[in-house]
Amino acid sequence: MSADGLIVVDKPGGMTSHDVVARIRRLARTRRVGHGGTLDPMATGVLVIGVGRATRLLTYVIGAHKSYTATVRLGQATVTDDAEGDVIATTPAGQVTDEAIRAALAALTGEIEQVPSAVSAIKINGQRAYKRVREGESVELPARRVTVSRLDLLAVRRDRPDVVDVDIDVTCSSGTYIRAIARDAGLALGVGGHLTALRRTAVGDFTLAEAATLDDLERRAPEVVGLPLAEAAGRSFARRDVGADEAKVLSHGGPLDPAGISGPYAVFGPDGGLIAIVSERDGRARAEIVLAPA
């Protein structure tokens, strides 16, 4: 069985995030596998997978900022806001200028109120929005505040007379829908828009440069973990080292004296092993999750 830790996977197109988890469960020979943030089947790129005790780190991974490269097609709107859905409206976009495209994208940068795509995994009264849409319901989701910290225009391609393909590079907060950026840019320009390609290039500090393909993981199975638990925590959190007595207290869920570190942070024992993820409150350092072996 694989060790506890994280795997940075380069997800191929055509697979759900759950499909990737199922594959890695087989390769790692354990059921205890999860992912740190869904990618649509159409999308490729960075999917952070947790194995064993490291699945408990995924709650922090999910909240990290994300980066993407994407292609927006102006001139066509689809029911899903991406290329997987049926086209529901077409408006010739050939006359839209590069300057107008830049302005539309600039308006979608910074802290914005974004309405998620109706075909999303958000739950409405306990049922996924996409399931309601597929059953013929009209779904309206409330806007949510997200942060698009960077939205760079890479290229404008006019290979066909009635559509314009726009390549963008985005860094955004967790919960931002790139499909919704495509939709909203198209709406602002009066021609409709949808996403035709999406590649996630980073989740927090985890990037494509260290990502393994599923073929790579097949070859090295069951040793599929790329970042052992302690190393993964060291990458993601500030570090505090403690002695044997404090390690024992913390491993049993007890509090420590504060160290003045803004949390959450990782606490390591004298052997270098990860004990817990800790935050300081009410004058004590308390474990958010204990990761020391039972």
mmCIF file of C-alpha atoms in Angstrom, residues 29-190:
data_model
loop_
_atom_site.group_PDB
_atom_site.id
_atom_site.type_symbol
_atom_site.label_atom_id
_atom_site.label_comp_id
_atom_site.label_asym_id
_atom_site.label_seq_id
_atom_site.Cartn_x
_atom_site.Cartn_y
_atom_site.Cartn_z
ATOM 1 C CA ARG A 29 -4.215 -0.220 -3.002
ATOM 2 C CA THR A 30 -6.251 1.773 -0.498
ATOM 3 C CA ARG A 31 -9.768 3.179 -0.354
ATOM 4 C CA ARG A 32 -8.566 6.216 1.569
ATOM 5 C CA VAL A 33 -8.077 8.582 -1.370
ATOM 6 C CA GLY A 34 -9.648 11.978 -2.085
ATOM 7 C CA HIS A 35 -9.139 15.051 -4.246
ATOM 8 C CA GLY A 36 -8.582 18.715 -3.424
ATOM 9 C CA GLY A 37 -10.944 20.500 -5.789
ATOM 10 C CA THR A 38 -13.074 19.249 -8.677
ATOM 11 C CA LEU A 39 -12.109 19.667 -12.320
ATOM 12 C CA ASP A 40 -14.790 19.331 -14.995
ATOM 13 C CA PRO A 41 -14.403 16.338 -17.349
ATOM 14 C CA MET A 42 -13.477 18.687 -20.209
ATOM 15 C CA ALA A 43 -10.691 20.291 -18.159
ATOM 16 C CA THR A 44 -7.125 19.078 -17.810
ATOM 17 C CA GLY A 45 -4.293 19.889 -15.453
ATOM 18 C CA VAL A 46 -3.497 20.039 -11.754
ATOM 19 C CA LEU A 47 -5.622 17.836 -9.507
ATOM 20 C CA VAL A 48 -4.221 17.363 -6.002
ATOM 21 C CA ILE A 49 -4.920 13.893 -4.630
ATOM 22 C CA GLY A 50 -4.570 12.873 -0.982
ATOM 23 C CA VAL A 51 -3.733 9.313 0.081
ATOM 24 C CA GLY A 52 -4.183 7.910 3.577
ATOM 25 C CA ARG A 53 -3.850 10.419 6.422
ATOM 26 C CA ALA A 54 -3.065 13.167 3.885
ATOM 27 C CA THR A 55 -6.735 13.201 2.823
ATOM 28 C CA ARG A 56 -7.211 15.349 5.932
ATOM 29 C CA LEU A 57 -4.987 18.043 4.421
ATOM 30 C CA LEU A 58 -7.290 18.394 1.421
ATOM 31 C CA THR A 59 -9.649 20.784 3.212
ATOM 32 C CA TYR A 60 -6.796 23.315 3.133
ATOM 33 C CA VAL A 61 -5.875 22.512 -0.480
ATOM 34 C CA ILE A 62 -9.463 23.098 -1.621
ATOM 35 C CA GLY A 63 -9.359 26.659 -0.290
ATOM 36 C CA ALA A 64 -6.120 27.595 -2.082
ATOM 37 C CA HIS A 65 -6.011 29.981 -5.035
ATOM 38 C CA LYS A 66 -6.078 28.391 -8.500
ATOM 39 C CA SER A 67 -4.504 29.297 -11.850
ATOM 40 C CA TYR A 68 -5.769 28.344 -15.307
ATOM 41 C CA THR A 69 -5.199 28.848 -18.986
ATOM 42 C CA ALA A 70 -8.435 28.853 -20.958
ATOM 43 C CA THR A 71 -10.011 29.633 -24.318
ATOM 44 C CA VAL A 72 -13.243 31.632 -24.526
ATOM 45 C CA ARG A 73 -15.276 31.463 -27.745
ATOM 46 C CA LEU A 74 -17.251 34.634 -28.386
ATOM 47 C CA GLY A 75 -20.301 34.451 -30.633
ATOM 48 C CA GLN A 76 -21.927 31.356 -29.160
ATOM 49 C CA ALA A 77 -23.648 30.714 -25.826
ATOM 50 C CA THR A 78 -24.222 27.180 -24.544
ATOM 51 C CA VAL A 79 -26.477 25.693 -21.884
ATOM 52 C CA THR A 80 -23.455 24.641 -19.804
ATOM 53 C CA ASP A 81 -21.289 27.721 -20.513
ATOM 54 C CA ASP A 82 -18.710 25.360 -22.010
ATOM 55 C CA ALA A 83 -18.231 23.205 -25.104
ATOM 56 C CA GLU A 84 -19.910 20.191 -23.493
ATOM 57 C CA GLY A 85 -23.376 21.757 -23.767
ATOM 58 C CA ASP A 86 -25.699 22.496 -26.657
ATOM 59 C CA VAL A 87 -25.439 25.902 -28.337
ATOM 60 C CA ILE A 88 -28.490 27.954 -27.336
ATOM 61 C CA ALA A 89 -27.694 31.264 -29.064
ATOM 62 C CA THR A 90 -25.410 32.510 -31.826
ATOM 63 C CA THR A 91 -24.505 36.132 -32.595
ATOM 64 C CA PRO A 92 -21.800 37.017 -35.130
ATOM 65 C CA ALA A 93 -18.774 38.280 -33.162
ATOM 66 C CA GLY A 94 -16.409 39.201 -35.967
ATOM 67 C CA GLN A 95 -16.860 42.944 -35.407
ATOM 68 C CA VAL A 96 -15.940 42.815 -31.710
ATOM 69 C CA THR A 97 -12.644 44.694 -31.321
ATOM 70 C CA ASP A 98 -9.619 43.629 -29.313
ATOM 71 C CA GLU A 99 -10.052 46.772 -27.200
ATOM 72 C CA ALA A 100 -13.637 45.828 -26.343
ATOM 73 C CA ILE A 101 -12.496 42.324 -25.355
ATOM 74 C CA ARG A 102 -9.797 43.770 -23.089
ATOM 75 C CA ALA A 103 -12.336 46.059 -21.436
ATOM 76 C CA ALA A 104 -14.800 43.212 -20.852
ATOM 77 C CA LEU A 105 -12.106 41.082 -19.229
ATOM 78 C CA ALA A 106 -10.850 43.988 -17.115
ATOM 79 C CA ALA A 107 -14.366 44.414 -15.715
ATOM 80 C CA LEU A 108 -14.254 40.784 -14.536
ATOM 81 C CA THR A 109 -11.015 41.291 -12.587
ATOM 82 C CA GLY A 110 -10.672 41.955 -8.855
ATOM 83 C CA GLU A 111 -13.377 41.260 -6.266
ATOM 84 C CA ILE A 112 -16.539 40.529 -8.217
ATOM 85 C CA GLU A 113 -20.015 39.127 -7.672
ATOM 86 C CA GLN A 114 -20.192 36.024 -9.852
ATOM 87 C CA VAL A 115 -23.249 33.888 -10.572
ATOM 88 C CA PRO A 116 -22.015 30.281 -10.873
ATOM 89 C CA SER A 117 -22.882 28.273 -13.959
ATOM 90 C CA ALA A 118 -26.298 26.630 -13.591
ATOM 91 C CA VAL A 119 -24.686 23.333 -14.596
ATOM 92 C CA SER A 120 -22.485 23.137 -11.502
ATOM 93 C CA ALA A 121 -22.041 20.871 -8.503
ATOM 94 C CA ILE A 122 -23.579 23.417 -6.123
ATOM 95 C CA LYS A 123 -26.438 21.896 -4.130
ATOM 96 C CA ILE A 124 -29.948 23.362 -4.133
ATOM 97 C CA ASN A 125 -32.146 21.819 -1.437
ATOM 98 C CA GLY A 126 -29.826 18.827 -1.295
ATOM 99 C CA GLN A 127 -29.654 18.183 -5.054
ATOM 100 C CA ARG A 128 -26.817 19.162 -7.412
ATOM 101 C CA ALA A 129 -27.682 22.076 -9.698
ATOM 102 C CA TYR A 130 -26.512 20.199 -12.790
ATOM 103 C CA LYS A 131 -28.888 17.319 -12.015
ATOM 104 C CA ARG A 132 -31.832 19.726 -11.803
ATOM 105 C CA VAL A 133 -30.863 21.317 -15.147
ATOM 106 C CA ARG A 134 -30.597 17.909 -16.818
ATOM 107 C CA GLU A 135 -34.060 17.066 -15.531
ATOM 108 C CA GLY A 136 -35.411 20.135 -17.323
ATOM 109 C CA GLU A 137 -35.639 22.574 -14.426
ATOM 110 C CA SER A 138 -34.688 26.234 -14.753
ATOM 111 C CA VAL A 139 -32.030 26.901 -12.116
ATOM 112 C CA GLU A 140 -30.975 30.318 -10.837
ATOM 113 C CA LEU A 141 -28.068 30.376 -8.419
ATOM 114 C CA PRO A 142 -27.286 33.364 -6.186
ATOM 115 C CA ALA A 143 -24.187 35.421 -6.916
ATOM 116 C CA ARG A 144 -21.158 34.844 -4.708
ATOM 117 C CA ARG A 145 -18.155 37.061 -4.057
ATOM 118 C CA VAL A 146 -14.963 35.762 -5.649
ATOM 119 C CA THR A 147 -11.569 37.294 -6.387
ATOM 120 C CA VAL A 148 -9.976 37.216 -9.829
ATOM 121 C CA SER A 149 -6.494 38.461 -8.952
ATOM 122 C CA ARG A 150 -5.132 38.133 -12.490
ATOM 123 C CA LEU A 151 -6.866 37.859 -15.858
ATOM 124 C CA ASP A 152 -4.368 38.245 -18.701
ATOM 125 C CA LEU A 153 -5.311 38.293 -22.365
ATOM 126 C CA LEU A 154 -2.864 36.014 -24.190
ATOM 127 C CA ALA A 155 -4.244 36.001 -27.743
ATOM 128 C CA VAL A 156 -7.250 36.893 -29.870
ATOM 129 C CA ARG A 157 -7.775 34.490 -32.784
ATOM 130 C CA ARG A 158 -10.143 35.202 -35.684
ATOM 131 C CA ASP A 159 -9.929 31.954 -37.634
ATOM 132 C CA ARG A 160 -13.645 31.909 -38.493
ATOM 133 C CA PRO A 161 -15.770 34.877 -39.582
ATOM 134 C CA ASP A 162 -18.517 34.660 -36.948
ATOM 135 C CA VAL A 163 -16.627 33.625 -33.798
ATOM 136 C CA VAL A 164 -13.613 34.976 -31.938
ATOM 137 C CA ASP A 165 -11.436 32.713 -29.775
ATOM 138 C CA VAL A 166 -9.767 34.434 -26.829
ATOM 139 C CA ASP A 167 -6.941 32.774 -24.890
ATOM 140 C CA ILE A 168 -6.665 33.905 -21.258
ATOM 141 C CA ASP A 169 -4.530 33.194 -18.182
ATOM 142 C CA VAL A 170 -6.354 33.459 -14.842
ATOM 143 C CA THR A 171 -5.473 33.322 -11.153
ATOM 144 C CA CYS A 172 -8.494 33.334 -8.859
ATOM 145 C CA SER A 173 -9.890 32.403 -5.489
ATOM 146 C CA SER A 174 -11.409 29.043 -4.736
ATOM 147 C CA GLY A 175 -15.020 28.857 -5.935
ATOM 148 C CA THR A 176 -14.473 30.946 -9.070
ATOM 149 C CA TYR A 177 -15.987 29.489 -12.243
ATOM 150 C CA ILE A 178 -13.919 30.095 -15.381
ATOM 151 C CA ARG A 179 -16.989 29.055 -17.391
ATOM 152 C CA ALA A 180 -18.833 31.961 -15.798
ATOM 153 C CA ILE A 181 -16.058 34.356 -16.836
ATOM 154 C CA ALA A 182 -16.519 33.152 -20.433
ATOM 155 C CA ARG A 183 -20.302 33.561 -20.169
ATOM 156 C CA ASP A 184 -20.113 37.010 -18.586
ATOM 157 C CA ALA A 185 -17.525 38.327 -21.054
ATOM 158 C CA GLY A 186 -19.801 37.224 -23.892
ATOM 159 C CA LEU A 187 -22.825 38.847 -22.270
ATOM 160 C CA ALA A 188 -20.950 42.122 -21.746
ATOM 161 C CA LEU A 189 -19.953 42.149 -25.407
ATOM 162 C CA GLY A 190 -23.485 41.318 -26.559
#
